[in-house]
Amino acid sequence: MSLTYAIVVNGPAYGTQAARSAYQFSCAVIELGHILTRVFFYQDGVLNSNALTVPASDEFDLVAAWQQLAQTHQVELHTCVAAALRRGIIGEQEAQQHQLLSNNLASDFEAAGLGSLAEVLLSADRVIQF
């Protein structure tokens, strides 16, 4: 029996193990035949969506890994818009709204409100937080 999973990531891309563990868990869920519908990045987890993150050449590129996961398995990557704005992660729409010259929300990530989190909490069989 396959289950529907959602993941909530509170840890940054680098500096703690939380986001990398969330990514590894997400891959395992899919590999075991379950469905991963959405990953919601909240608090410092929004730093996983920064298009300007450039890890050292010998480090794992977690931002690119999330993007690849989304593209390959049609997983939605939602970033809390309020938490992102506080941390300097700006999507195209927010850049226009606040009259900023550029944006840095990585492709395949979508700025979303807490309603998106509430929706997935109600619809998923399992929600795992990192």
PDB file of C-alpha atoms in Angstrom:
ATOM      1  CA  MET A   1       0.000   0.000   0.000  1.00  0.00           C
ATOM      2  CA  SER A   2       1.469   3.330  -0.997  1.00  0.00           C
ATOM      3  CA  LEU A   3       1.061   6.370   1.216  1.00  0.00           C
ATOM      4  CA  THR A   4       1.047  10.065   0.361  1.00  0.00           C
ATOM      5  CA  TYR A   5       3.803  12.010   2.105  1.00  0.00           C
ATOM      6  CA  ALA A   6       4.540  15.688   2.639  1.00  0.00           C
ATOM      7  CA  ILE A   7       7.771  17.042   4.058  1.00  0.00           C
ATOM      8  CA  VAL A   8       8.306  20.227   6.090  1.00  0.00           C
ATOM      9  CA  VAL A   9      11.876  21.513   6.104  1.00  0.00           C
ATOM     10  CA  ASN A  10      12.868  24.006   8.821  1.00  0.00           C
ATOM     11  CA  GLY A  11      16.651  23.666   8.507  1.00  0.00           C
ATOM     12  CA  PRO A  12      18.870  25.649   6.096  1.00  0.00           C
ATOM     13  CA  ALA A  13      20.598  24.078   3.113  1.00  0.00           C
ATOM     14  CA  TYR A  14      23.958  24.248   4.894  1.00  0.00           C
ATOM     15  CA  GLY A  15      24.991  24.491   8.535  1.00  0.00           C
ATOM     16  CA  THR A  16      22.794  21.704   9.912  1.00  0.00           C
ATOM     17  CA  GLN A  17      21.905  18.192   8.793  1.00  0.00           C
ATOM     18  CA  ALA A  18      18.130  18.821   8.754  1.00  0.00           C
ATOM     19  CA  ALA A  19      17.646  19.729   5.089  1.00  0.00           C
ATOM     20  CA  ARG A  20      19.994  17.032   3.798  1.00  0.00           C
ATOM     21  CA  SER A  21      18.180  14.451   5.933  1.00  0.00           C
ATOM     22  CA  ALA A  22      14.861  15.707   4.559  1.00  0.00           C
ATOM     23  CA  TYR A  23      16.173  15.294   1.028  1.00  0.00           C
ATOM     24  CA  GLN A  24      17.451  11.775   1.709  1.00  0.00           C
ATOM     25  CA  PHE A  25      14.151  10.834   3.344  1.00  0.00           C
ATOM     26  CA  SER A  26      12.265  12.248   0.353  1.00  0.00           C
ATOM     27  CA  CYS A  27      14.316  10.133  -2.039  1.00  0.00           C
ATOM     28  CA  ALA A  28      13.709   7.035   0.096  1.00  0.00           C
ATOM     29  CA  VAL A  29       9.941   7.658   0.162  1.00  0.00           C
ATOM     30  CA  ILE A  30       9.844   7.788  -3.622  1.00  0.00           C
ATOM     31  CA  GLU A  31      12.158   4.798  -4.017  1.00  0.00           C
ATOM     32  CA  LEU A  32       9.860   2.724  -1.794  1.00  0.00           C
ATOM     33  CA  GLY A  33       6.931   3.489  -4.096  1.00  0.00           C
ATOM     34  CA  HIS A  34       5.167   6.087  -1.984  1.00  0.00           C
ATOM     35  CA  ILE A  35       3.974   9.440  -3.290  1.00  0.00           C
ATOM     36  CA  LEU A  36       5.675  12.667  -2.247  1.00  0.00           C
ATOM     37  CA  THR A  37       3.342  15.514  -3.126  1.00  0.00           C
ATOM     38  CA  ARG A  38       4.973  18.579  -1.602  1.00  0.00           C
ATOM     39  CA  VAL A  39       7.966  19.814   0.310  1.00  0.00           C
ATOM     40  CA  PHE A  40       7.221  22.962   2.315  1.00  0.00           C
ATOM     41  CA  PHE A  41      10.222  25.072   3.325  1.00  0.00           C
ATOM     42  CA  TYR A  42       9.628  27.115   6.471  1.00  0.00           C
ATOM     43  CA  GLN A  43      11.720  29.210   8.863  1.00  0.00           C
ATOM     44  CA  ASP A  44      15.421  28.822   7.934  1.00  0.00           C
ATOM     45  CA  GLY A  45      14.373  26.059   5.554  1.00  0.00           C
ATOM     46  CA  VAL A  46      13.566  28.752   2.983  1.00  0.00           C
ATOM     47  CA  LEU A  47      17.333  29.118   2.491  1.00  0.00           C
ATOM     48  CA  ASN A  48      17.135  25.896   0.470  1.00  0.00           C
ATOM     49  CA  SER A  49      15.452  27.953  -2.281  1.00  0.00           C
ATOM     50  CA  ASN A  50      18.191  30.554  -2.740  1.00  0.00           C
ATOM     51  CA  ALA A  51      19.326  30.531  -6.373  1.00  0.00           C
ATOM     52  CA  LEU A  52      22.534  32.315  -5.345  1.00  0.00           C
ATOM     53  CA  THR A  53      23.779  29.460  -3.156  1.00  0.00           C
ATOM     54  CA  VAL A  54      27.089  28.181  -4.525  1.00  0.00           C
ATOM     55  CA  PRO A  55      28.586  25.276  -2.561  1.00  0.00           C
ATOM     56  CA  ALA A  56      32.250  24.370  -2.869  1.00  0.00           C
ATOM     57  CA  SER A  57      33.042  22.085  -5.796  1.00  0.00           C
ATOM     58  CA  ASP A  58      33.506  19.079  -3.500  1.00  0.00           C
ATOM     59  CA  GLU A  59      30.226  19.632  -1.593  1.00  0.00           C
ATOM     60  CA  PHE A  60      26.761  18.285  -2.334  1.00  0.00           C
ATOM     61  CA  ASP A  61      24.597  20.913  -4.068  1.00  0.00           C
ATOM     62  CA  LEU A  62      21.396  20.591  -2.073  1.00  0.00           C
ATOM     63  CA  VAL A  63      19.519  23.361  -3.898  1.00  0.00           C
ATOM     64  CA  ALA A  64      20.159  21.645  -7.248  1.00  0.00           C
ATOM     65  CA  ALA A  65      19.205  18.297  -5.726  1.00  0.00           C
ATOM     66  CA  TRP A  66      15.810  19.659  -4.619  1.00  0.00           C
ATOM     67  CA  GLN A  67      15.278  21.083  -8.109  1.00  0.00           C
ATOM     68  CA  GLN A  68      16.131  17.758  -9.723  1.00  0.00           C
ATOM     69  CA  LEU A  69      13.755  15.934  -7.363  1.00  0.00           C
ATOM     70  CA  ALA A  70      10.951  18.320  -8.315  1.00  0.00           C
ATOM     71  CA  GLN A  71      11.570  17.932 -12.032  1.00  0.00           C
ATOM     72  CA  THR A  72      11.992  14.163 -12.031  1.00  0.00           C
ATOM     73  CA  HIS A  73       9.133  13.257  -9.688  1.00  0.00           C
ATOM     74  CA  GLN A  74       6.721  16.218 -10.051  1.00  0.00           C
ATOM     75  CA  VAL A  75       7.144  17.188  -6.402  1.00  0.00           C
ATOM     76  CA  GLU A  76       5.949  20.681  -5.493  1.00  0.00           C
ATOM     77  CA  LEU A  77       8.548  22.797  -3.673  1.00  0.00           C
ATOM     78  CA  HIS A  78       6.756  25.504  -1.707  1.00  0.00           C
ATOM     79  CA  THR A  79       8.660  28.187   0.153  1.00  0.00           C
ATOM     80  CA  CYS A  80       6.934  30.234   2.860  1.00  0.00           C
ATOM     81  CA  VAL A  81       6.809  33.694   1.325  1.00  0.00           C
ATOM     82  CA  ALA A  82       6.908  35.583   4.644  1.00  0.00           C
ATOM     83  CA  ALA A  83       9.873  33.609   5.993  1.00  0.00           C
ATOM     84  CA  ALA A  84      11.644  33.949   2.637  1.00  0.00           C
ATOM     85  CA  LEU A  85      11.219  37.718   2.458  1.00  0.00           C
ATOM     86  CA  ARG A  86      12.641  38.084   5.973  1.00  0.00           C
ATOM     87  CA  ARG A  87      15.708  36.119   4.883  1.00  0.00           C
ATOM     88  CA  GLY A  88      16.270  37.862   1.548  1.00  0.00           C
ATOM     89  CA  ILE A  89      14.784  35.195  -0.704  1.00  0.00           C
ATOM     90  CA  ILE A  90      12.759  37.110  -3.274  1.00  0.00           C
ATOM     91  CA  GLY A  91      10.559  35.647  -5.997  1.00  0.00           C
ATOM     92  CA  GLU A  92       9.699  37.445  -9.236  1.00  0.00           C
ATOM     93  CA  GLN A  93       6.276  38.553  -8.038  1.00  0.00           C
ATOM     94  CA  GLU A  94       7.630  39.877  -4.729  1.00  0.00           C
ATOM     95  CA  ALA A  95      10.458  41.700  -6.522  1.00  0.00           C
ATOM     96  CA  GLN A  96       7.911  43.502  -8.691  1.00  0.00           C
ATOM     97  CA  GLN A  97       5.613  44.203  -5.754  1.00  0.00           C
ATOM     98  CA  HIS A  98       8.414  45.724  -3.676  1.00  0.00           C
ATOM     99  CA  GLN A  99      10.067  47.422  -6.675  1.00  0.00           C
ATOM    100  CA  LEU A 100      13.299  45.462  -6.361  1.00  0.00           C
ATOM    101  CA  LEU A 101      15.746  45.121  -9.234  1.00  0.00           C
ATOM    102  CA  SER A 102      16.164  41.364  -9.068  1.00  0.00           C
ATOM    103  CA  ASN A 103      15.004  38.122  -7.507  1.00  0.00           C
ATOM    104  CA  ASN A 104      16.772  35.018  -6.254  1.00  0.00           C
ATOM    105  CA  LEU A 105      14.102  32.360  -5.717  1.00  0.00           C
ATOM    106  CA  ALA A 106      15.511  29.268  -7.429  1.00  0.00           C
ATOM    107  CA  SER A 107      13.590  27.757 -10.315  1.00  0.00           C
ATOM    108  CA  ASP A 108      11.183  24.947  -9.402  1.00  0.00           C
ATOM    109  CA  PHE A 109      10.502  26.602  -6.035  1.00  0.00           C
ATOM    110  CA  GLU A 110       7.235  28.456  -5.554  1.00  0.00           C
ATOM    111  CA  ALA A 111       6.538  31.182  -2.997  1.00  0.00           C
ATOM    112  CA  ALA A 112       3.458  30.178  -1.006  1.00  0.00           C
ATOM    113  CA  GLY A 113       1.590  31.125   2.125  1.00  0.00           C
ATOM    114  CA  LEU A 114       0.832  29.073   5.191  1.00  0.00           C
ATOM    115  CA  GLY A 115      -2.428  28.044   3.538  1.00  0.00           C
ATOM    116  CA  SER A 116      -0.328  25.797   1.329  1.00  0.00           C
ATOM    117  CA  LEU A 117       1.079  24.124   4.422  1.00  0.00           C
ATOM    118  CA  ALA A 118      -2.383  23.756   5.959  1.00  0.00           C
ATOM    119  CA  GLU A 119      -3.684  22.204   2.747  1.00  0.00           C
ATOM    120  CA  VAL A 120      -0.965  19.566   2.606  1.00  0.00           C
ATOM    121  CA  LEU A 121      -1.343  18.807   6.327  1.00  0.00           C
ATOM    122  CA  LEU A 122      -4.974  17.916   5.655  1.00  0.00           C
ATOM    123  CA  SER A 123      -4.411  15.920   2.480  1.00  0.00           C
ATOM    124  CA  ALA A 124      -1.271  13.850   3.124  1.00  0.00           C
ATOM    125  CA  ASP A 125      -1.283  10.477   4.879  1.00  0.00           C
ATOM    126  CA  ARG A 126       2.021  11.319   6.571  1.00  0.00           C
ATOM    127  CA  VAL A 127       3.760  14.643   7.239  1.00  0.00           C
ATOM    128  CA  ILE A 128       7.387  14.525   8.333  1.00  0.00           C
ATOM    129  CA  GLN A 129       9.195  17.585   9.674  1.00  0.00           C
ATOM    130  CA  PHE A 130      12.955  18.167   9.618  1.00  0.00           C
TER     131      PHE A 130
END
